[in-house]
Amino acid sequence: MEARIQECQDEIEKCDEQIPALKKNQKSFKSDLDKANAALESKKSEISTFLNRFVRDFESFKTLQSRLSDIVLDENDQAKLTSKMETFSERKNELERKKVQYETEKMNVSNKEQKVRILKDQLNKKVLQEDVATLNGELMELQEKIEELAGIEKQVGYFLVVLKKIRLL
């Protein structure tokens, strides 16, 4: 029996140890519930506002529809309206054609600008290649002159050695 009592007391201690964590979880859940309730109230308010606007707009639509049904166009007004609609359609088609033409011209200009950039780059490359070729040619000429001077310097050195020998004699 005492073993059973001890077992129950151990179980009670374990449960008592879990109480702070459970209270913390309870607070967290309550906080989450409060946030969810606040979000729900906000959504309810949004829905209510939407419904009010919808009802108002529907009433406006019904009023407008009744006004439009009261308006009867005579044949002259219908002809004018048809003429204006045709003019509008023609103008719209003309503007769409001009838009397509403008887009085509814009694309052509862009392509030409790209070609100009490419040609300019090619020209710059060609000029640089010519400059490099000219400089390489001048460098080769200078190297040849240096080699000639080296040959002359050797001959002068040899000549000086010969002169010294002649003077020594």
PDB file of C-alpha atoms in Angstrom, residues 17-99:
ATOM      1  CA  GLU A  17       6.505  19.889 -12.497  1.00  0.00           C
ATOM      2  CA  GLN A  18       4.480  20.075 -15.712  1.00  0.00           C
ATOM      3  CA  ILE A  19       2.117  22.787 -14.417  1.00  0.00           C
ATOM      4  CA  PRO A  20       4.416  25.810 -15.197  1.00  0.00           C
ATOM      5  CA  ALA A  21       4.982  24.609 -18.777  1.00  0.00           C
ATOM      6  CA  LEU A  22       1.254  24.002 -19.203  1.00  0.00           C
ATOM      7  CA  LYS A  23       0.477  27.479 -17.855  1.00  0.00           C
ATOM      8  CA  LYS A  24       3.006  28.952 -20.268  1.00  0.00           C
ATOM      9  CA  ASN A  25       1.405  27.025 -23.156  1.00  0.00           C
ATOM     10  CA  GLN A  26      -2.019  28.166 -21.956  1.00  0.00           C
ATOM     11  CA  LYS A  27      -0.862  31.816 -22.076  1.00  0.00           C
ATOM     12  CA  SER A  28       0.604  31.292 -25.545  1.00  0.00           C
ATOM     13  CA  PHE A  29      -2.596  29.656 -26.775  1.00  0.00           C
ATOM     14  CA  LYS A  30      -4.678  32.450 -25.238  1.00  0.00           C
ATOM     15  CA  SER A  31      -2.480  35.038 -26.972  1.00  0.00           C
ATOM     16  CA  ASP A  32      -2.843  33.189 -30.296  1.00  0.00           C
ATOM     17  CA  LEU A  33      -6.610  32.956 -29.747  1.00  0.00           C
ATOM     18  CA  ASP A  34      -6.808  36.691 -29.037  1.00  0.00           C
ATOM     19  CA  LYS A  35      -4.846  37.437 -32.223  1.00  0.00           C
ATOM     20  CA  ALA A  36      -7.075  35.111 -34.252  1.00  0.00           C
ATOM     21  CA  ASN A  37     -10.193  36.749 -32.772  1.00  0.00           C
ATOM     22  CA  ALA A  38      -8.839  40.212 -33.625  1.00  0.00           C
ATOM     23  CA  ALA A  39      -8.117  39.068 -37.192  1.00  0.00           C
ATOM     24  CA  LEU A  40     -11.614  37.565 -37.398  1.00  0.00           C
ATOM     25  CA  GLU A  41     -13.179  40.831 -36.228  1.00  0.00           C
ATOM     26  CA  SER A  42     -11.112  42.723 -38.794  1.00  0.00           C
ATOM     27  CA  LYS A  43     -12.272  40.371 -41.562  1.00  0.00           C
ATOM     28  CA  LYS A  44     -15.884  40.693 -40.361  1.00  0.00           C
ATOM     29  CA  SER A  45     -15.517  44.464 -40.574  1.00  0.00           C
ATOM     30  CA  GLU A  46     -14.038  44.220 -44.089  1.00  0.00           C
ATOM     31  CA  ILE A  47     -16.877  41.916 -45.187  1.00  0.00           C
ATOM     32  CA  SER A  48     -19.459  44.268 -43.708  1.00  0.00           C
ATOM     33  CA  THR A  49     -17.876  47.244 -45.488  1.00  0.00           C
ATOM     34  CA  PHE A  50     -17.784  45.282 -48.743  1.00  0.00           C
ATOM     35  CA  LEU A  51     -21.433  44.259 -48.417  1.00  0.00           C
ATOM     36  CA  ASN A  52     -22.481  47.843 -47.673  1.00  0.00           C
ATOM     37  CA  ARG A  53     -20.584  49.093 -50.736  1.00  0.00           C
ATOM     38  CA  PHE A  54     -22.035  46.283 -52.838  1.00  0.00           C
ATOM     39  CA  VAL A  55     -25.598  47.105 -51.775  1.00  0.00           C
ATOM     40  CA  ARG A  56     -24.978  50.821 -52.408  1.00  0.00           C
ATOM     41  CA  ASP A  57     -23.449  50.131 -55.831  1.00  0.00           C
ATOM     42  CA  PHE A  58     -26.272  47.732 -56.699  1.00  0.00           C
ATOM     43  CA  GLU A  59     -28.830  50.388 -55.783  1.00  0.00           C
ATOM     44  CA  SER A  60     -26.935  52.917 -57.915  1.00  0.00           C
ATOM     45  CA  PHE A  61     -26.895  50.426 -60.774  1.00  0.00           C
ATOM     46  CA  LYS A  62     -30.642  49.846 -60.488  1.00  0.00           C
ATOM     47  CA  THR A  63     -31.225  53.628 -60.472  1.00  0.00           C
ATOM     48  CA  LEU A  64     -28.994  54.091 -63.505  1.00  0.00           C
ATOM     49  CA  GLN A  65     -30.664  51.198 -65.295  1.00  0.00           C
ATOM     50  CA  SER A  66     -34.106  52.680 -64.683  1.00  0.00           C
ATOM     51  CA  ARG A  67     -32.891  56.063 -65.964  1.00  0.00           C
ATOM     52  CA  LEU A  68     -31.449  54.440 -69.076  1.00  0.00           C
ATOM     53  CA  SER A  69     -34.672  52.577 -69.733  1.00  0.00           C
ATOM     54  CA  ASP A  70     -36.496  55.920 -69.530  1.00  0.00           C
ATOM     55  CA  ILE A  71     -34.275  57.387 -72.235  1.00  0.00           C
ATOM     56  CA  VAL A  72     -35.471  56.585 -75.728  1.00  0.00           C
ATOM     57  CA  LEU A  73     -33.339  57.588 -78.658  1.00  0.00           C
ATOM     58  CA  ASP A  74     -35.117  58.785 -81.730  1.00  0.00           C
ATOM     59  CA  GLU A  75     -33.903  57.752 -85.190  1.00  0.00           C
ATOM     60  CA  ASN A  76     -31.916  60.970 -85.676  1.00  0.00           C
ATOM     61  CA  ASP A  77     -30.104  60.501 -82.352  1.00  0.00           C
ATOM     62  CA  GLN A  78     -29.462  56.854 -83.201  1.00  0.00           C
ATOM     63  CA  ALA A  79     -27.991  57.856 -86.574  1.00  0.00           C
ATOM     64  CA  LYS A  80     -25.763  60.463 -84.899  1.00  0.00           C
ATOM     65  CA  LEU A  81     -24.678  57.938 -82.287  1.00  0.00           C
ATOM     66  CA  THR A  82     -23.966  55.338 -84.979  1.00  0.00           C
ATOM     67  CA  SER A  83     -21.988  57.904 -86.970  1.00  0.00           C
ATOM     68  CA  LYS A  84     -19.977  58.897 -83.903  1.00  0.00           C
ATOM     69  CA  MET A  85     -19.314  55.239 -83.098  1.00  0.00           C
ATOM     70  CA  GLU A  86     -18.101  54.625 -86.665  1.00  0.00           C
ATOM     71  CA  THR A  87     -15.888  57.722 -86.473  1.00  0.00           C
ATOM     72  CA  PHE A  88     -14.585  56.551 -83.123  1.00  0.00           C
ATOM     73  CA  SER A  89     -13.886  53.060 -84.517  1.00  0.00           C
ATOM     74  CA  GLU A  90     -12.083  54.510 -87.542  1.00  0.00           C
ATOM     75  CA  ARG A  91     -10.020  56.799 -85.316  1.00  0.00           C
ATOM     76  CA  LYS A  92      -9.244  53.887 -83.010  1.00  0.00           C
ATOM     77  CA  ASN A  93      -8.134  51.732 -85.958  1.00  0.00           C
ATOM     78  CA  GLU A  94      -6.019  54.595 -87.303  1.00  0.00           C
ATOM     79  CA  LEU A  95      -4.365  55.073 -83.919  1.00  0.00           C
ATOM     80  CA  GLU A  96      -3.707  51.345 -83.643  1.00  0.00           C
ATOM     81  CA  ARG A  97      -2.087  51.364 -87.107  1.00  0.00           C
ATOM     82  CA  LYS A  98       0.012  54.375 -86.096  1.00  0.00           C
ATOM     83  CA  LYS A  99       0.972  52.598 -82.893  1.00  0.00           C
TER      84      LYS A  99
END
